[in-house]
CSV table of C-alpha atoms and ligand atoms in Angstrom, one decimal:
chain,number,residue,atom,x,y,z
A,67,MET,CA,-28.7,15.3,29.9
A,68,ASN,CA,-28.7,18.2,27.4
A,69,ILE,CA,-26.2,18.3,24.6
A,70,VAL,CA,-25.1,21.2,22.2
A,71,VAL,CA,-23.0,20.2,19.2
A,72,LEU,CA,-21.3,22.9,17.1
A,73,THR,CA,-20.1,21.9,13.6
A,74,GLY,CA,-18.0,23.6,11.0
A,75,ALA,CA,-16.7,23.0,7.5
A,76,GLY,CA,-14.5,20.2,8.8
A,77,ILE,CA,-17.4,17.8,9.2
A,78,SER,CA,-18.4,18.2,5.5
A,79,ALA,CA,-14.8,18.0,4.3
A,80,GLU,CA,-14.9,14.2,3.8
A,81,SER,CA,-18.1,14.6,1.7
A,82,GLY,CA,-15.9,16.6,-0.7
A,83,VAL,CA,-17.1,20.1,0.4
A,84,PRO,CA,-14.1,22.4,0.5
A,85,THR,CA,-13.3,24.0,4.0
A,86,PHE,CA,-12.7,27.8,4.1
A,87,ARG,CA,-9.4,28.6,5.4
A,88,ALA,CA,-7.1,27.1,2.8
A,89,SER,CA,-3.5,28.0,3.3
A,90,ASP,CA,-3.6,30.8,0.8
A,91,GLY,CA,-6.4,32.6,2.8
A,92,LEU,CA,-8.5,32.6,-0.3
A,93,TRP,CA,-12.0,31.1,-0.3
A,94,GLU,CA,-12.5,29.1,-3.4
A,95,GLY,CA,-10.2,31.6,-5.2
A,96,HIS,CA,-11.9,34.7,-3.8
A,97,ARG,CA,-11.0,37.0,-0.8
A,98,VAL,CA,-13.7,36.6,1.8
A,99,GLU,CA,-14.4,40.4,1.8
A,100,GLU,CA,-15.3,40.2,-1.9
A,101,VAL,CA,-17.9,37.4,-1.7
A,102,ALA,CA,-19.1,37.1,1.9
A,103,THR,CA,-20.0,40.6,3.0
A,104,PRO,CA,-23.0,42.9,2.3
A,105,GLU,CA,-20.6,45.4,0.8
A,106,GLY,CA,-19.1,42.8,-1.5
A,107,PHE,CA,-22.7,41.9,-2.7
A,108,ALA,CA,-23.6,45.6,-3.3
A,109,ALA,CA,-20.4,46.2,-5.2
A,110,ASN,CA,-20.5,43.1,-7.5
A,111,PRO,CA,-23.8,41.2,-7.2
A,112,ALA,CA,-22.9,39.1,-10.3
A,113,LEU,CA,-19.7,37.8,-8.7
A,114,VAL,CA,-21.4,37.1,-5.3
A,115,GLN,CA,-24.5,35.4,-6.8
A,116,GLU,CA,-22.2,33.3,-9.1
A,117,PHE,CA,-20.1,32.3,-6.0
A,118,TYR,CA,-23.2,31.0,-4.3
A,119,ASN,CA,-24.8,29.5,-7.4
A,120,LEU,CA,-21.8,27.3,-7.9
A,121,ARG,CA,-21.9,26.2,-4.2
A,122,ARG,CA,-25.6,25.6,-4.3
A,123,ALA,CA,-25.4,23.5,-7.5
A,124,PHE,CA,-22.5,21.5,-6.0
A,125,LEU,CA,-24.7,20.2,-3.2
A,126,SER,CA,-26.4,17.7,-5.7
A,127,GLU,CA,-23.0,16.1,-6.1
A,128,VAL,CA,-22.2,15.4,-2.4
A,129,GLU,CA,-23.7,13.1,0.2
A,130,PRO,CA,-23.6,13.1,4.1
A,131,ASN,CA,-20.6,11.3,5.4
A,132,ALA,CA,-20.2,8.9,8.4
A,133,ALA,CA,-19.7,11.8,10.8
A,134,HIS,CA,-23.0,13.4,9.8
A,135,LEU,CA,-24.7,10.0,10.1
A,136,ALA,CA,-23.2,9.2,13.5
A,137,LEU,CA,-24.6,12.5,14.8
A,138,ALA,CA,-28.0,11.5,13.4
A,139,GLU,CA,-27.8,8.1,15.1
A,140,LEU,CA,-27.0,9.8,18.4
A,141,ALA,CA,-29.9,12.3,18.0
A,142,ALA,CA,-32.3,9.3,17.3
A,143,ARG,CA,-31.6,7.8,20.7
A,144,TRP,CA,-30.8,10.9,22.8
A,145,GLN,CA,-33.1,11.3,25.9
A,146,GLY,CA,-32.6,15.0,26.7
A,147,ASP,CA,-32.4,18.1,24.6
A,148,PHE,CA,-30.1,17.9,21.6
A,149,THR,CA,-29.2,21.2,19.8
A,150,LEU,CA,-27.1,20.8,16.7
A,151,VAL,CA,-25.8,24.3,15.7
A,152,THR,CA,-24.0,24.3,12.4
A,153,GLN,CA,-21.9,27.1,10.8
A,154,ASN,CA,-22.2,25.2,7.5
A,155,VAL,CA,-24.6,26.4,4.9
A,156,ASP,CA,-24.7,22.9,3.1
A,157,ASP,CA,-27.7,20.6,3.7
A,158,LEU,CA,-25.7,17.5,4.7
A,159,HIS,CA,-26.9,17.5,8.4
A,160,ASP,CA,-30.5,18.0,7.1
A,161,ARG,CA,-30.3,15.0,4.8
A,162,ALA,CA,-28.6,12.8,7.5
A,163,HIS,CA,-31.4,13.6,10.0
A,164,GLN,CA,-34.1,12.9,7.2
A,165,GLN,CA,-32.4,9.5,6.8
A,166,ILE,CA,-32.4,8.7,10.5
A,167,MET,CA,-35.2,10.5,12.3
A,168,PRO,CA,-34.2,12.4,15.5
A,169,ALA,CA,-35.9,11.9,18.9
A,170,ALA,CA,-38.0,14.6,20.4
A,171,GLY,CA,-36.0,17.5,21.8
A,172,PHE,CA,-33.7,17.7,18.7
A,173,SER,CA,-33.1,21.1,16.9
A,174,LEU,CA,-30.9,21.8,13.9
A,175,ILE,CA,-29.9,25.4,13.6
A,176,HIS,CA,-28.1,26.9,10.6
A,177,MET,CA,-26.6,29.9,12.4
A,178,HIS,CA,-24.9,31.2,9.1
A,179,GLY,CA,-27.9,30.5,6.9
A,180,GLU,CA,-28.4,27.9,4.1
A,181,LEU,CA,-27.4,27.6,0.5
A,182,LEU,CA,-30.8,26.1,-0.4
A,183,LYS,CA,-32.7,29.1,0.8
A,184,VAL,CA,-33.0,32.7,-0.5
A,185,ARG,CA,-34.2,35.9,1.1
A,186,CYS,CA,-36.1,39.0,-0.2
A,187,THR,CA,-34.0,42.1,0.3
A,188,ARG,CA,-37.1,44.2,1.1
A,189,THR,CA,-39.4,42.0,3.1
A,190,GLY,CA,-36.8,39.6,4.7
A,191,LYS,CA,-39.0,36.7,3.6
A,192,VAL,CA,-37.2,33.4,3.1
A,193,MET,CA,-38.1,30.6,0.8
A,194,ASP,CA,-36.5,27.3,-0.5
A,195,TRP,CA,-34.5,27.8,-3.6
A,196,HIS,CA,-32.5,25.1,-5.5
A,197,SER,CA,-31.4,26.9,-8.8
A,198,ASP,CA,-29.4,29.9,-9.8
A,199,LEU,CA,-30.0,33.5,-8.8
A,200,GLN,CA,-29.4,36.3,-11.3
A,201,PRO,CA,-27.4,39.4,-10.2
A,202,TYR,CA,-30.6,41.4,-9.6
A,203,HIS,CA,-33.2,38.7,-9.2
A,204,PRO,CA,-36.7,40.1,-8.9
A,205,SER,CA,-38.4,39.2,-5.6
A,206,PRO,CA,-41.9,37.7,-5.8
A,207,PHE,CA,-42.5,39.2,-2.4
A,208,ASP,CA,-42.0,42.8,-3.2
A,209,PRO,CA,-41.6,44.6,-6.7
A,210,SER,CA,-38.8,46.8,-5.4
A,211,GLY,CA,-36.9,43.9,-3.7
A,212,TYR,CA,-34.4,41.4,-4.9
A,213,LEU,CA,-33.5,37.8,-4.0
A,214,ARG,CA,-30.1,37.3,-2.2
A,215,PRO,CA,-28.6,34.2,-0.7
A,216,HIS,CA,-30.1,33.4,2.8
A,217,ILE,CA,-26.6,33.5,4.1
A,218,VAL,CA,-25.1,35.4,7.1
A,219,TRP,CA,-22.2,37.4,5.8
A,220,PHE,CA,-19.4,38.9,7.8
A,221,GLY,CA,-20.8,41.9,9.7
A,222,GLU,CA,-24.3,40.4,9.7
A,223,ILE,CA,-26.0,39.0,12.8
A,224,PRO,CA,-26.0,35.2,13.0
A,225,LEU,CA,-29.4,33.5,13.1
A,226,GLU,CA,-31.2,32.1,16.2
A,227,MET,CA,-28.7,33.5,18.7
A,228,ALA,CA,-31.2,33.6,21.5
A,229,GLN,CA,-32.2,29.9,21.1
A,230,ILE,CA,-28.4,29.0,20.8
A,231,GLU,CA,-27.5,31.0,23.9
A,232,LYS,CA,-30.3,29.4,26.0
A,233,ALA,CA,-29.2,25.9,24.9
A,234,LEU,CA,-25.6,26.7,25.9
A,235,SER,CA,-26.7,28.0,29.3
A,236,GLU,CA,-28.5,24.7,29.9
A,237,CYS,CA,-26.1,22.1,28.4
A,238,ASP,CA,-24.3,19.4,30.2
A,239,LEU,CA,-22.1,18.4,27.2
A,240,PHE,CA,-20.7,20.6,24.4
A,241,LEU,CA,-19.0,19.1,21.3
A,242,SER,CA,-17.2,21.3,18.8
A,243,ILE,CA,-16.6,19.3,15.6
A,244,GLY,CA,-14.6,20.3,12.5
A,245,THR,CA,-14.3,24.1,13.1
A,246,SER,CA,-11.1,26.2,13.3
A,247,GLY,CA,-12.6,28.5,15.9
A,248,ASN,CA,-11.8,31.6,13.9
A,249,VAL,CA,-15.3,33.0,13.5
A,250,TYR,CA,-17.3,34.7,16.2
A,251,PRO,CA,-19.7,34.4,17.9
A,252,ALA,CA,-19.5,30.6,17.2
A,253,ALA,CA,-15.9,30.4,18.4
A,254,GLY,CA,-17.1,31.8,21.9
A,255,PHE,CA,-19.8,29.1,22.4
A,256,VAL,CA,-17.4,26.8,24.3
A,257,GLN,CA,-17.0,29.5,27.0
A,258,LEU,CA,-20.7,29.9,27.5
A,259,ALA,CA,-20.9,26.1,27.8
A,260,SER,CA,-18.1,26.0,30.3
A,261,MET,CA,-19.8,28.7,32.4
A,262,ALA,CA,-22.9,26.4,32.5
A,263,GLY,CA,-20.6,23.7,33.9
A,264,ALA,CA,-20.6,21.5,30.8
A,265,ARG,CA,-18.1,18.9,29.8
A,266,THR,CA,-16.5,20.4,26.6
A,267,VAL,CA,-14.7,18.4,23.9
A,268,GLU,CA,-12.9,19.7,20.8
A,269,ILE,CA,-13.1,17.2,17.9
A,270,ASN,CA,-11.0,18.3,14.9
A,271,LEU,CA,-8.4,17.2,12.4
A,272,GLU,CA,-5.8,19.1,14.5
A,273,PRO,CA,-5.6,21.5,17.6
A,274,THR,CA,-7.2,24.8,17.0
A,275,VAL,CA,-6.5,28.3,18.3
A,276,GLY,CA,-9.1,27.7,21.0
A,277,GLN,CA,-7.9,24.3,22.1
A,278,ASN,CA,-7.2,25.4,25.7
A,279,LEU,CA,-10.8,26.4,26.2
A,280,PHE,CA,-11.9,22.7,26.0
A,281,SER,CA,-11.7,20.2,28.8
A,282,GLU,CA,-11.2,17.3,26.4
A,283,HIS,CA,-9.7,16.9,22.9
A,284,LEU,CA,-10.1,14.3,20.1
A,285,TYR,CA,-8.0,14.7,16.9
A,286,GLY,CA,-8.3,12.9,13.6
A,287,HIS,CA,-10.7,12.7,10.6
A,288,ALA,CA,-14.3,13.2,11.7
A,289,THR,CA,-15.5,10.0,10.0
A,290,GLU,CA,-12.9,8.0,11.9
A,291,VAL,CA,-12.9,9.5,15.4
A,292,LEU,CA,-16.5,10.7,15.8
A,293,PRO,CA,-18.5,7.4,15.5
A,294,PRO,CA,-16.6,5.5,18.2
A,295,PHE,CA,-16.6,8.6,20.5
A,296,LEU,CA,-20.4,9.2,20.1
A,297,ALA,CA,-20.9,5.4,20.8
A,298,THR,CA,-19.5,6.1,24.4
A,299,LEU,CA,-22.3,8.6,25.1
B,272,BV8,C1,-21.1,39.1,13.9
B,272,BV8,C2,-21.5,32.1,5.7
B,272,BV8,C3,-22.1,40.8,15.3
B,272,BV8,C4,-20.8,32.6,4.4
B,272,BV8,C5,-19.9,32.6,7.4
B,272,BV8,C6,-12.1,40.8,14.9
B,272,BV8,C7,-12.0,39.9,15.9
B,272,BV8,C8,-13.1,39.0,16.3
B,272,BV8,C9,-14.2,39.0,15.5
B,272,BV8,C10,-14.4,39.9,14.5
B,272,BV8,C11,-13.3,40.7,14.2
B,272,BV8,N1,-13.7,41.5,13.1
B,272,BV8,C12,-15.0,41.1,12.7
B,272,BV8,C13,-15.4,40.1,13.6
B,272,BV8,C14,-16.7,39.4,13.6
B,272,BV8,C15,-16.7,38.4,12.5
B,272,BV8,C16,-15.5,37.4,12.7
B,272,BV8,O1,-15.6,36.6,13.5
B,272,BV8,N2,-14.5,37.5,11.9
B,272,BV8,C17,-13.4,36.6,12.0
B,272,BV8,C18,-13.0,36.1,10.6
B,272,BV8,C19,-12.2,37.4,12.7
B,272,BV8,N3,-18.0,37.7,12.7
B,272,BV8,C20,-19.1,38.2,12.1
B,272,BV8,O2,-19.0,39.1,11.3
B,272,BV8,C21,-20.4,37.4,12.4
B,272,BV8,N4,-21.3,38.4,12.8
B,272,BV8,O3,-20.2,39.0,14.6
B,272,BV8,O4,-22.2,40.0,14.1
B,272,BV8,C22,-23.0,40.1,16.3
B,272,BV8,C23,-22.6,38.9,17.0
B,272,BV8,C24,-23.3,38.4,17.9
B,272,BV8,C25,-24.5,38.9,18.3
B,272,BV8,C26,-24.9,40.0,17.7
B,272,BV8,C27,-24.1,40.7,16.6
B,272,BV8,C28,-20.9,36.7,11.2
B,272,BV8,C29,-20.0,35.6,10.8
B,272,BV8,C30,-20.6,34.7,9.8
B,272,BV8,C31,-19.9,34.8,8.5
B,272,BV8,N5,-20.4,33.8,7.5
B,272,BV8,N6,-20.4,31.8,6.6
B,272,BV8,C32,-20.6,31.3,3.6
B,272,BV8,O5,-20.5,30.3,4.1
B,272,BV8,O6,-20.6,31.6,2.4
B,272,BV8,S1,-18.5,32.1,8.3
B,272,BV8,C33,-17.7,30.8,7.5
B,272,BV8,O7,-16.6,30.5,8.4
B,272,BV8,C34,-18.5,29.6,7.4
B,272,BV8,O8,-19.8,29.6,7.9
B,272,BV8,C35,-17.7,28.5,8.2
B,272,BV8,O9,-18.4,27.5,8.7
B,272,BV8,C36,-17.2,29.5,9.2
B,272,BV8,C37,-16.2,29.1,10.1
B,272,BV8,O10,-15.2,28.3,9.4
B,272,BV8,P1,-15.0,26.8,9.8
B,272,BV8,O11,-16.4,26.2,9.7
B,272,BV8,O12,-14.3,26.7,11.1
B,272,BV8,O13,-14.2,26.3,8.6
B,272,BV8,P2,-12.6,26.4,8.5
B,272,BV8,O14,-12.2,26.1,7.1
B,272,BV8,O15,-12.1,27.7,9.1
B,272,BV8,O16,-12.0,25.2,9.5
B,272,BV8,C38,-12.3,23.9,9.2
B,272,BV8,C39,-11.7,23.1,10.4
B,272,BV8,O17,-12.0,21.7,10.1
B,272,BV8,C40,-10.2,23.2,10.5
B,272,BV8,O18,-9.9,23.4,11.8
B,272,BV8,C41,-9.7,21.8,10.0
B,272,BV8,O19,-8.6,21.4,10.8
B,272,BV8,C42,-10.9,20.9,10.3
B,272,BV8,N7,-10.9,19.8,9.4
B,272,BV8,C43,-10.7,19.7,8.1
B,272,BV8,N8,-10.9,18.5,7.6
B,272,BV8,C44,-11.4,17.7,8.7
B,272,BV8,C45,-11.4,18.6,9.8
B,272,BV8,N9,-11.8,18.1,11.0
B,272,BV8,C46,-12.3,16.8,11.1
B,272,BV8,N10,-12.3,16.0,10.0
B,272,BV8,C47,-11.8,16.4,8.8
B,272,BV8,N11,-11.8,15.6,7.8
């Protein structure tokens, strides 16, 4: 039995990490185009680096919640392949699976990158990074390169797509947890899982735009509805 789980900002909401699509369409006070696109970074690197510096620093103030931990408990006892794909750039899943070790066959994929990693603009090399980046932060990998957040911006290609698509083509169960289903290609994963014949479940605070693509639905706060549901698996 192979499972693919897709998570979004909603699974981190109860840890205190703001979700993205607040009603005013702004993202922590900024328009997405300004702070989450290569063009925005080129136009105003100081604004974009500061936007990510603040979010990177905030991680030290938050902890994994019961939903992250329930997924870690499932991964510890899961017999088949368990692919956890997150759109989130926080490290809350990583910390949950460090607290509760997963069984073999587990993979955690950050398809939109990670706040605690940076990338050289010339060599593409990635390294762990926990402090601030300056607007034009010299790269240790190449004198003509700079360090940018290791984040997939709009218009950029998400990470590990081949691995994700392979897992979806072989999965028996697909859970989508805490995502509004606005952003592609993640929002299309449920269709790939369905084509593979998987059981698909939408688990979210409220129905999403893609609700009809799922065979089952479970609505409520992730920390309340996820642990009892995962216990049935
Ligand atoms: C790509 C990193 C080509 C940045 C992010 C027109 C139509 C369709 C598509 C497009 C289009 N124009 C452009 C596109 C493509 C574009 C896209 O989809 N745009 C959308 C906005 C229309 N996509 C891209 O550009 C992607 N790249 O397409 O490349 C390609 C594709 C495939 C193969 C080859 C080439 C790149 C997208 C990545 C952008 N980067 N993040 C950063 O984080 O700083 S996306 C960003 O949104 C975050 O990663 C976030 O995770 C993601 C999705 O948001 P959600 O996680 O869903 O968060 P949201 O706030 O929206 O929803 C939270 C949900 O939780 C809500 O439903 C809420 O009800 C629920 N909730 C809240 N509290 C709780 C809860 N649920 C449970 N419990 C709770 N307590």
